[in-house]
mmCIF file of C-alpha atoms in Angstrom:
data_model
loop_
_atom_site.group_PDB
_atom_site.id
_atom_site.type_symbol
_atom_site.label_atom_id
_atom_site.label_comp_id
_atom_site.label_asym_id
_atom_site.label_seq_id
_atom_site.Cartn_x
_atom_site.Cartn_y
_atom_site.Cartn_z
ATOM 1 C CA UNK A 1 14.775 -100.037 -0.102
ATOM 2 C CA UNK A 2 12.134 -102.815 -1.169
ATOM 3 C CA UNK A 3 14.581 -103.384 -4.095
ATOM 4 C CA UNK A 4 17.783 -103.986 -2.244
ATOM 5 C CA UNK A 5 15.732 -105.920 0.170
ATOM 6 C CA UNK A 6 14.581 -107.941 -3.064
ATOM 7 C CA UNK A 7 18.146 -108.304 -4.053
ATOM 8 C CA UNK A 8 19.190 -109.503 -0.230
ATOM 9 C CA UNK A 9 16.367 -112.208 -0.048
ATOM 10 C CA UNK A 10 17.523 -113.514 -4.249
ATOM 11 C CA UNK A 11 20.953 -112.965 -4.045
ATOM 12 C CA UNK A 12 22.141 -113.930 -0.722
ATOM 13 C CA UNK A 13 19.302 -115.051 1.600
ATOM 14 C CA UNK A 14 17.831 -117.834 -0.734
ATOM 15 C CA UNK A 15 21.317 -119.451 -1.556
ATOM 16 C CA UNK A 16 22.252 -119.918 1.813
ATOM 17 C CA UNK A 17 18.917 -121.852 2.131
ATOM 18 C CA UNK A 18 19.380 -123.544 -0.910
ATOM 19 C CA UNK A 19 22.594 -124.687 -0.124
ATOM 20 C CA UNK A 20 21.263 -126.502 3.138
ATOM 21 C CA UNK A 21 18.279 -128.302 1.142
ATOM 22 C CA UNK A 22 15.570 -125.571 1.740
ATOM 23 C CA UNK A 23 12.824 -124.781 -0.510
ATOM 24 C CA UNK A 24 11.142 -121.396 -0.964
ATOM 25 C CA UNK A 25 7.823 -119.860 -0.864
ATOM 26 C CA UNK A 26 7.443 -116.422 -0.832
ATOM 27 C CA UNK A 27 9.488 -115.488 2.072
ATOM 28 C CA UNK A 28 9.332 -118.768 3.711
ATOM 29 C CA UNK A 29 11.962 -121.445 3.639
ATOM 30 C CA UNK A 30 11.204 -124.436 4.645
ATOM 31 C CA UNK A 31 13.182 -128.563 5.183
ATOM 32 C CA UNK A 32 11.448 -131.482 6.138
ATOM 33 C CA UNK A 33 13.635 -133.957 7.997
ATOM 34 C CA UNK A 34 12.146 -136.417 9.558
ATOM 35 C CA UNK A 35 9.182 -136.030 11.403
ATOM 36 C CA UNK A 36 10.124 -132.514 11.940
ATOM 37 C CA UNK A 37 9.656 -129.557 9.326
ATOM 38 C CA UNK A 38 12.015 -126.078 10.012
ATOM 39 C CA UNK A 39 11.023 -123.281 8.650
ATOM 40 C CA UNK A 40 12.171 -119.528 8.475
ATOM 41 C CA UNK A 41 10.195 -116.701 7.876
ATOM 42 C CA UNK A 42 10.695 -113.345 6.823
ATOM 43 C CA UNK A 43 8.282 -110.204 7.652
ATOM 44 C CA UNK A 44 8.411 -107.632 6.634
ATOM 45 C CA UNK A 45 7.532 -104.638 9.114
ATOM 46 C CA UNK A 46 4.563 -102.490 9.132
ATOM 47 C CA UNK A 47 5.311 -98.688 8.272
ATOM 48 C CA UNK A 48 7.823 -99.280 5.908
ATOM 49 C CA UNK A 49 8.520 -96.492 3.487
ATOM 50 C CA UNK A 50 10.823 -95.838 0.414
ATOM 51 C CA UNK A 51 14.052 -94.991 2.786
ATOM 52 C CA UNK A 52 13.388 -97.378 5.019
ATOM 53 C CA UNK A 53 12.693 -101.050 5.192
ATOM 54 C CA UNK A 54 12.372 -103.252 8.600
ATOM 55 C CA UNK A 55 12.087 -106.949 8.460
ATOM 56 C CA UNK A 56 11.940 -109.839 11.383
ATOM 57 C CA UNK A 57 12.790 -113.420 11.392
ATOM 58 C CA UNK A 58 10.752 -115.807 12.605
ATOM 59 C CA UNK A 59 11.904 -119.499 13.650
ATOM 60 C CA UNK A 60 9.735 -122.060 13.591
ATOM 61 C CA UNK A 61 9.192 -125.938 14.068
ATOM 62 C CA UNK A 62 6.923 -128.303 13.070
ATOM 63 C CA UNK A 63 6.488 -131.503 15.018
ATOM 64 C CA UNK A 64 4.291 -134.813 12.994
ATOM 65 C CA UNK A 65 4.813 -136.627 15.871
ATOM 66 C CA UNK A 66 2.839 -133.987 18.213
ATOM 67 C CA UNK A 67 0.547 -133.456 15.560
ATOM 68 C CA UNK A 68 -0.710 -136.773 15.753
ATOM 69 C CA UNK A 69 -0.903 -136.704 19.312
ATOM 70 C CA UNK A 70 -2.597 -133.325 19.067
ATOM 71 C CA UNK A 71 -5.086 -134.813 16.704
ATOM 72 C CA UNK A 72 -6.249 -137.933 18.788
ATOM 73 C CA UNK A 73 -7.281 -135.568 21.439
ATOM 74 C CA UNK A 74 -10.995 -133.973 20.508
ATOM 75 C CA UNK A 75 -10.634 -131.563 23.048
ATOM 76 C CA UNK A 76 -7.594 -129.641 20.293
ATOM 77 C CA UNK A 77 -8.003 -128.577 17.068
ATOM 78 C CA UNK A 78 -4.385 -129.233 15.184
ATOM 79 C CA UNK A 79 -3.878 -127.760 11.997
ATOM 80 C CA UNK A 80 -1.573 -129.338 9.584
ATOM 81 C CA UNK A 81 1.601 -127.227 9.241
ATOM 82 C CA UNK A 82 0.844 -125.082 12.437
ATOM 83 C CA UNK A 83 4.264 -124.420 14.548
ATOM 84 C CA UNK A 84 5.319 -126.071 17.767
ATOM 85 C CA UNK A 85 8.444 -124.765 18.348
ATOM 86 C CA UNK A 86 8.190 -120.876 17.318
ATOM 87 C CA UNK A 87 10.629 -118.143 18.251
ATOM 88 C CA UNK A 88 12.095 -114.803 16.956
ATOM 89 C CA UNK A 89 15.784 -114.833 15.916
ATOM 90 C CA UNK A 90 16.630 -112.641 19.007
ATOM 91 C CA UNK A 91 15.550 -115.276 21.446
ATOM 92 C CA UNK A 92 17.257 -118.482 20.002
ATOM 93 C CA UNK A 93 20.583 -115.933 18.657
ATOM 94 C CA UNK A 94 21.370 -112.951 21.545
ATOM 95 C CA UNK A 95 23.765 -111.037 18.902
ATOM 96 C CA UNK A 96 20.460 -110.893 16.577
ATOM 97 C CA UNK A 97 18.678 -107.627 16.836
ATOM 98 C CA UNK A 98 14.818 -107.418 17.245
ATOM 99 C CA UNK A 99 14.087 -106.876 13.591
ATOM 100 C CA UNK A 100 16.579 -106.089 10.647
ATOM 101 C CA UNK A 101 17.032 -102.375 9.616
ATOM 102 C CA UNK A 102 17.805 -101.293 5.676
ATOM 103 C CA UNK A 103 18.603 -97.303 4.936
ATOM 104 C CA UNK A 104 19.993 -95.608 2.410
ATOM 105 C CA UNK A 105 23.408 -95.657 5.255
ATOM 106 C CA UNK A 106 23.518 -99.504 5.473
ATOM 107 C CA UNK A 107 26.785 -100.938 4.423
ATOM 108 C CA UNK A 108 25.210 -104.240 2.448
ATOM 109 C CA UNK A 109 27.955 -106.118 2.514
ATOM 110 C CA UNK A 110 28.238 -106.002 6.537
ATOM 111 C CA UNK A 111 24.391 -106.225 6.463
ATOM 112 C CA UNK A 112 24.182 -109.479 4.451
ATOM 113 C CA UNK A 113 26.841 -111.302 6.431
ATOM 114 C CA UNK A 114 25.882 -110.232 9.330
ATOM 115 C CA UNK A 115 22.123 -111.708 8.075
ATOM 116 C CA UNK A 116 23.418 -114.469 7.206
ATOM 117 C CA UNK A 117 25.741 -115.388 10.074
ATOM 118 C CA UNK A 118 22.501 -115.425 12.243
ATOM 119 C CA UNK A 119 20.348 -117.300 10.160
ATOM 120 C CA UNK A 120 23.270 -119.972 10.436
ATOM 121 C CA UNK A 121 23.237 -119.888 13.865
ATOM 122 C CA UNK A 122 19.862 -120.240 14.660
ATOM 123 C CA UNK A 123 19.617 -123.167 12.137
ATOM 124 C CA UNK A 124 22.378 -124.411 14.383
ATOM 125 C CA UNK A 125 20.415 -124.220 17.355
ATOM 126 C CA UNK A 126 16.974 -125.428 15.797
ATOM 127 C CA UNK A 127 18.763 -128.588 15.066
ATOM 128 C CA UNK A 128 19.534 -128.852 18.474
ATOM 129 C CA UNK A 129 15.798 -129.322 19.150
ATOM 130 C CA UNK A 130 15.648 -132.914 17.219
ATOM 131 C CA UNK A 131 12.697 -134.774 18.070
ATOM 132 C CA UNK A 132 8.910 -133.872 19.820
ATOM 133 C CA UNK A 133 10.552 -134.374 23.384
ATOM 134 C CA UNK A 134 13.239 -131.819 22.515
ATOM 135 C CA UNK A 135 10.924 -129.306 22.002
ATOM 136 C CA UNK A 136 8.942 -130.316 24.957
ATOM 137 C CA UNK A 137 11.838 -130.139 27.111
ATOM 138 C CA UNK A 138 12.591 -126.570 26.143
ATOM 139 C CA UNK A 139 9.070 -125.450 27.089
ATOM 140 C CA UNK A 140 9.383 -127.384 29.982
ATOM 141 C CA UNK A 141 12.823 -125.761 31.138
ATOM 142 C CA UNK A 142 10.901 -122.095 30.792
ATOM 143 C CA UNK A 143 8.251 -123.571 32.764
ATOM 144 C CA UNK A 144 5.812 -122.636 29.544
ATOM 145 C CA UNK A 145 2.601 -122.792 29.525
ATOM 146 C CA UNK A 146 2.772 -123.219 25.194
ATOM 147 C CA UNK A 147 2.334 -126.906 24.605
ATOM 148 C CA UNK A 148 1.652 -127.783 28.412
ATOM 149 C CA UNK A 149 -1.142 -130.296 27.301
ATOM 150 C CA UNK A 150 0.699 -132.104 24.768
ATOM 151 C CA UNK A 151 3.740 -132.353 27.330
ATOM 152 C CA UNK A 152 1.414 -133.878 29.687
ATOM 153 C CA UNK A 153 0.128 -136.667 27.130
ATOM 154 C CA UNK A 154 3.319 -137.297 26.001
ATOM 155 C CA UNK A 155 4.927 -137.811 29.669
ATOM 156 C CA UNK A 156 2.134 -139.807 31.304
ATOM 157 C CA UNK A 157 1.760 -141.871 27.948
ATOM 158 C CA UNK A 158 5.505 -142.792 28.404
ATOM 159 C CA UNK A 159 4.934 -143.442 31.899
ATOM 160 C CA UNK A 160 6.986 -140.814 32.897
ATOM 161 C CA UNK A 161 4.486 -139.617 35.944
ATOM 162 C CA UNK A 162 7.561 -137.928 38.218
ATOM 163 C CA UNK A 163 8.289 -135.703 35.338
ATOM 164 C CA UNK A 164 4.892 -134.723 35.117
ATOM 165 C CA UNK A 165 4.104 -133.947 38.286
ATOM 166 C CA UNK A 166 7.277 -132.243 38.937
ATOM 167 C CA UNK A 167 6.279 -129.919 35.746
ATOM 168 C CA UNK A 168 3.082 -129.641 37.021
ATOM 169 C CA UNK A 169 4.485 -128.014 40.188
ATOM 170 C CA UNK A 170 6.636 -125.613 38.203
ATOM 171 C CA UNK A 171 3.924 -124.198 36.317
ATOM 172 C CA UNK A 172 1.285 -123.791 39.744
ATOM 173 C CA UNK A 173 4.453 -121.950 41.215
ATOM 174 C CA UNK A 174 4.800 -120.148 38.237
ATOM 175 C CA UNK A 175 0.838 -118.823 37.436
ATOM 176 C CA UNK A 176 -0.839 -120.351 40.251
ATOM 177 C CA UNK A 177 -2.183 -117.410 41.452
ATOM 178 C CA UNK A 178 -3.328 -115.799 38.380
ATOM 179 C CA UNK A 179 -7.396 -116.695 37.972
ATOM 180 C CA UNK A 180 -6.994 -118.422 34.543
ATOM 181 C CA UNK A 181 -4.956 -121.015 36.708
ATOM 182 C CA UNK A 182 -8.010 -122.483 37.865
ATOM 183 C CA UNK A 183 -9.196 -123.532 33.886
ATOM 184 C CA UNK A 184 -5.615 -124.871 33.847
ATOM 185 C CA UNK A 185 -6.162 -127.113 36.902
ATOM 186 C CA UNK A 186 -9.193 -128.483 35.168
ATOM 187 C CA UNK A 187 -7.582 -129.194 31.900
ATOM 188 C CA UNK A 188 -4.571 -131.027 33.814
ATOM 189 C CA UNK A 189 -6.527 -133.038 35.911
ATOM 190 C CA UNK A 190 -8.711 -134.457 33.018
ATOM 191 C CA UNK A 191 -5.558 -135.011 30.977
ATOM 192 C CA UNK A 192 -4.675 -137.447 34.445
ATOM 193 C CA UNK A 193 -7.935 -138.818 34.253
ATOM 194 C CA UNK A 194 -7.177 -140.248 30.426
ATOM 195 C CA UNK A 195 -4.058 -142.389 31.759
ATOM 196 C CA UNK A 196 -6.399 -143.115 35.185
ATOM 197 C CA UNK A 197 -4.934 -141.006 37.354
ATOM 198 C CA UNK A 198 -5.738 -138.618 39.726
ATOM 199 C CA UNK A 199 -3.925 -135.364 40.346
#
Protein backbone atom coordinates (compact mmCIF):
# COMPACT_ATOMS: atom_id res chain seq x y z
CA UNK A 1 0.00 0.00 0.00
CA UNK A 2 2.88 2.62 0.81
CA UNK A 3 3.58 2.35 -2.97
CA UNK A 4 0.21 3.15 -4.39
CA UNK A 5 -0.03 5.72 -1.71
CA UNK A 6 3.42 7.01 -3.22
CA UNK A 7 1.92 6.91 -6.62
CA UNK A 8 -1.47 8.88 -5.30
CA UNK A 9 0.57 11.73 -3.56
CA UNK A 10 3.17 11.97 -7.28
CA UNK A 11 0.74 11.26 -9.67
CA UNK A 12 -2.40 12.88 -8.71
CA UNK A 13 -2.18 14.68 -5.34
CA UNK A 14 0.90 16.95 -6.20
CA UNK A 15 -0.50 18.11 -9.68
CA UNK A 16 -3.58 19.27 -8.41
CA UNK A 17 -1.41 21.44 -6.04
CA UNK A 18 0.81 22.36 -8.60
CA UNK A 19 -1.70 23.44 -10.79
CA UNK A 20 -3.06 26.03 -8.12
CA UNK A 21 0.61 27.52 -7.43
CA UNK A 22 1.54 25.18 -4.46
CA UNK A 23 4.89 24.07 -3.60
CA UNK A 24 5.86 20.79 -1.93
CA UNK A 25 7.71 19.53 0.96
CA UNK A 26 7.47 16.22 1.94
CA UNK A 27 3.84 15.85 2.36
CA UNK A 28 3.15 19.42 2.84
CA UNK A 29 1.87 21.83 0.27
CA UNK A 30 2.00 25.02 0.88
CA UNK A 31 0.88 29.02 -1.10
CA UNK A 32 1.67 32.19 0.24
CA UNK A 33 -0.81 34.88 -0.76
CA UNK A 34 -0.69 37.72 0.85
CA UNK A 35 -0.23 37.95 4.33
CA UNK A 36 -1.71 34.60 4.63
CA UNK A 37 0.16 31.16 3.95
CA UNK A 38 -2.34 27.79 3.25
CA UNK A 39 -1.05 24.82 3.72
CA UNK A 40 -2.17 21.06 3.47
CA UNK A 41 -0.82 18.30 5.16
CA UNK A 42 -0.80 14.77 4.78
CA UNK A 43 -0.30 12.07 7.75
CA UNK A 44 0.04 9.33 7.52
CA UNK A 45 -1.67 7.04 10.31
CA UNK A 46 -0.06 5.15 13.00
CA UNK A 47 -0.40 1.21 12.65
CA UNK A 48 -0.16 1.08 9.16
CA UNK A 49 0.84 -2.22 7.68
CA UNK A 50 1.59 -3.71 4.15
CA UNK A 51 -2.39 -4.20 3.32
CA UNK A 52 -3.32 -1.32 4.73
CA UNK A 53 -2.51 2.33 4.65
CA UNK A 54 -4.58 5.27 6.57
CA UNK A 55 -3.79 8.84 5.98
CA UNK A 56 -5.51 12.33 7.33
CA UNK A 57 -5.58 15.75 5.98
CA UNK A 58 -4.87 18.48 7.82
CA UNK A 59 -5.90 22.23 6.86
CA UNK A 60 -4.11 24.84 7.98
CA UNK A 61 -3.60 28.76 7.93
CA UNK A 62 -1.07 30.97 8.59
CA UNK A 63 -1.83 34.55 9.50
CA UNK A 64 1.55 37.45 9.28
CA UNK A 65 -0.71 39.83 10.30
CA UNK A 66 -1.56 37.93 13.76
CA UNK A 67 1.85 36.96 13.98
CA UNK A 68 2.96 40.30 14.41
CA UNK A 69 0.39 41.06 16.76
CA UNK A 70 1.21 37.83 18.57
CA UNK A 71 4.79 38.90 18.72
CA UNK A 72 4.39 42.48 20.28
CA UNK A 73 2.74 40.85 23.16
CA UNK A 74 5.61 39.33 25.73
CA UNK A 75 3.14 37.55 27.49
CA UNK A 76 3.00 34.85 23.85
CA UNK A 77 5.55 33.11 22.38
CA UNK A 78 4.73 33.08 18.34
CA UNK A 79 6.61 30.89 16.27
CA UNK A 80 7.16 31.73 12.72
CA UNK A 81 5.09 29.40 10.50
CA UNK A 82 2.88 28.09 13.46
CA UNK A 83 -1.00 27.71 12.29
CA UNK A 84 -3.88 29.98 13.14
CA UNK A 85 -6.50 28.64 11.37
CA UNK A 86 -6.09 24.65 11.69
CA UNK A 87 -8.73 22.05 10.94
CA UNK A 88 -9.15 18.41 9.67
CA UNK A 89 -10.73 17.97 6.21
CA UNK A 90 -13.90 16.49 7.90
CA UNK A 91 -14.69 19.67 9.71
CA UNK A 92 -14.27 22.35 6.90
CA UNK A 93 -15.74 19.35 4.03
CA UNK A 94 -18.82 17.06 5.79
CA UNK A 95 -18.63 14.45 2.71
CA UNK A 96 -14.77 13.99 3.82
CA UNK A 97 -14.26 10.99 5.98
CA UNK A 98 -12.11 11.13 9.22
CA UNK A 99 -8.96 9.81 7.63
CA UNK A 100 -8.45 8.22 4.07
CA UNK A 101 -8.46 4.35 3.81
CA UNK A 102 -6.14 2.35 1.01
CA UNK A 103 -6.63 -1.75 0.72
CA UNK A 104 -5.85 -4.06 -1.57
CA UNK A 105 -10.18 -3.59 -2.43
CA UNK A 106 -9.90 0.19 -3.13
CA UNK A 107 -11.02 1.14 -6.55
CA UNK A 108 -8.07 3.99 -7.21
CA UNK A 109 -9.63 5.66 -9.63
CA UNK A 110 -12.86 6.44 -7.34
CA UNK A 111 -10.30 6.89 -4.50
CA UNK A 112 -8.21 9.61 -6.21
CA UNK A 113 -11.17 11.66 -7.38
CA UNK A 114 -12.88 11.34 -4.65
CA UNK A 115 -9.32 12.73 -2.84
CA UNK A 116 -9.13 15.13 -4.91
CA UNK A 117 -12.66 16.53 -5.09
CA UNK A 118 -12.20 17.27 -1.29
CA UNK A 119 -9.00 18.75 -1.30
CA UNK A 120 -10.73 21.23 -3.88
CA UNK A 121 -13.30 21.93 -1.72
CA UNK A 122 -11.68 22.67 1.27
CA UNK A 123 -9.23 24.95 -0.67
CA UNK A 124 -12.53 26.50 -1.63
CA UNK A 125 -13.53 27.12 1.73
CA UNK A 126 -9.98 28.16 3.16
CA UNK A 127 -10.16 30.94 0.73
CA UNK A 128 -13.18 31.93 2.19
CA UNK A 129 -11.23 32.78 5.37
CA UNK A 130 -9.19 35.84 3.59
CA UNK A 131 -7.69 38.03 6.00
CA UNK A 132 -6.69 37.80 10.14
CA UNK A 133 -10.36 38.99 10.99
CA UNK A 134 -11.78 36.14 8.90
CA UNK A 135 -10.24 33.73 10.84
CA UNK A 136 -11.06 35.51 13.98
CA UNK A 137 -14.57 35.64 13.13
CA UNK A 138 -14.80 31.91 12.66
CA UNK A 139 -13.40 31.26 16.15
CA UNK A 140 -15.52 33.78 17.31
CA UNK A 141 -18.83 32.25 15.72
CA UNK A 142 -17.82 28.73 17.69
CA UNK A 143 -17.41 30.79 20.64
CA UNK A 144 -13.54 29.30 20.70
CA UNK A 145 -11.43 29.65 23.10
CA UNK A 146 -8.22 29.07 20.22
CA UNK A 147 -7.00 32.54 19.47
CA UNK A 148 -9.31 34.31 22.17
CA UNK A 149 -6.34 36.68 23.12
CA UNK A 150 -5.37 37.74 19.80
CA UNK A 151 -9.23 38.37 19.01
CA UNK A 152 -9.30 40.54 21.94
CA UNK A 153 -6.17 42.74 20.80
CA UNK A 154 -7.29 42.89 17.55
CA UNK A 155 -11.02 44.13 18.48
CA UNK A 156 -10.19 46.62 21.23
CA UNK A 157 -7.14 47.88 19.05
CA UNK A 158 -9.77 48.64 16.29
CA UNK A 159 -11.95 50.11 18.75
CA UNK A 160 -14.37 47.65 18.32
CA UNK A 161 -15.22 47.34 22.33
CA UNK A 162 -19.14 46.02 21.72
CA UNK A 163 -17.74 43.16 19.83
CA UNK A 164 -15.52 42.37 22.47
CA UNK A 165 -17.50 42.39 25.18
CA UNK A 166 -20.26 40.68 23.49
CA UNK A 167 -17.53 37.76 22.74
CA UNK A 168 -16.47 37.99 26.02
CA UNK A 169 -19.98 37.04 27.22
CA UNK A 170 -20.19 34.12 24.82
CA UNK A 171 -17.21 32.48 26.01
CA UNK A 172 -18.16 33.04 30.21
CA UNK A 173 -21.55 31.39 29.06
CA UNK A 174 -19.77 28.93 27.31
CA UNK A 175 -16.80 27.72 30.10
CA UNK A 176 -17.63 29.95 32.82
CA UNK A 177 -18.07 27.46 35.16
CA UNK A 178 -15.23 25.26 34.45
CA UNK A 179 -12.19 26.30 37.13
CA UNK A 180 -9.63 27.17 34.37
CA UNK A 181 -12.22 30.05 33.64
CA UNK A 182 -10.93 31.94 36.40
CA UNK A 183 -7.03 32.13 34.65
CA UNK A 184 -9.13 33.19 31.63
CA UNK A 185 -10.78 36.10 33.49
CA UNK A 186 -7.33 37.23 34.47
CA UNK A 187 -5.81 37.07 31.08
CA UNK A 188 -8.94 39.09 29.61
CA UNK A 189 -9.00 41.65 32.00
CA UNK A 190 -5.22 42.51 31.61
CA UNK A 191 -5.64 42.38 27.83
CA UNK A 192 -8.49 45.48 28.82
CA UNK A 193 -6.06 46.98 30.92
CA UNK A 194 -3.47 47.45 27.71
CA UNK A 195 -6.20 49.63 25.73
CA UNK A 196 -7.18 51.27 29.49
CA UNK A 197 -10.04 49.62 30.12
CA UNK A 198 -11.63 47.89 32.66
CA UNK A 199 -13.70 44.76 32.30
Amino acid sequence: MQELFKEIIKQDVKPFFTARGYRKKALNFTKTEDQLIYNINIQKSSGNTWDKLSFYVNCTIHSTELEQLQSRQSSIVSVAGSSHFTSRIREIVPAAPDRYTLTEDTDTDSFTAELLQHLDQALTFMYTLEGARAILDYYMDRTALHLSEETFRFLLRAGETETAEHYLKQLQGKYGAETRWAIWDKKYAAIWAEYGLQL
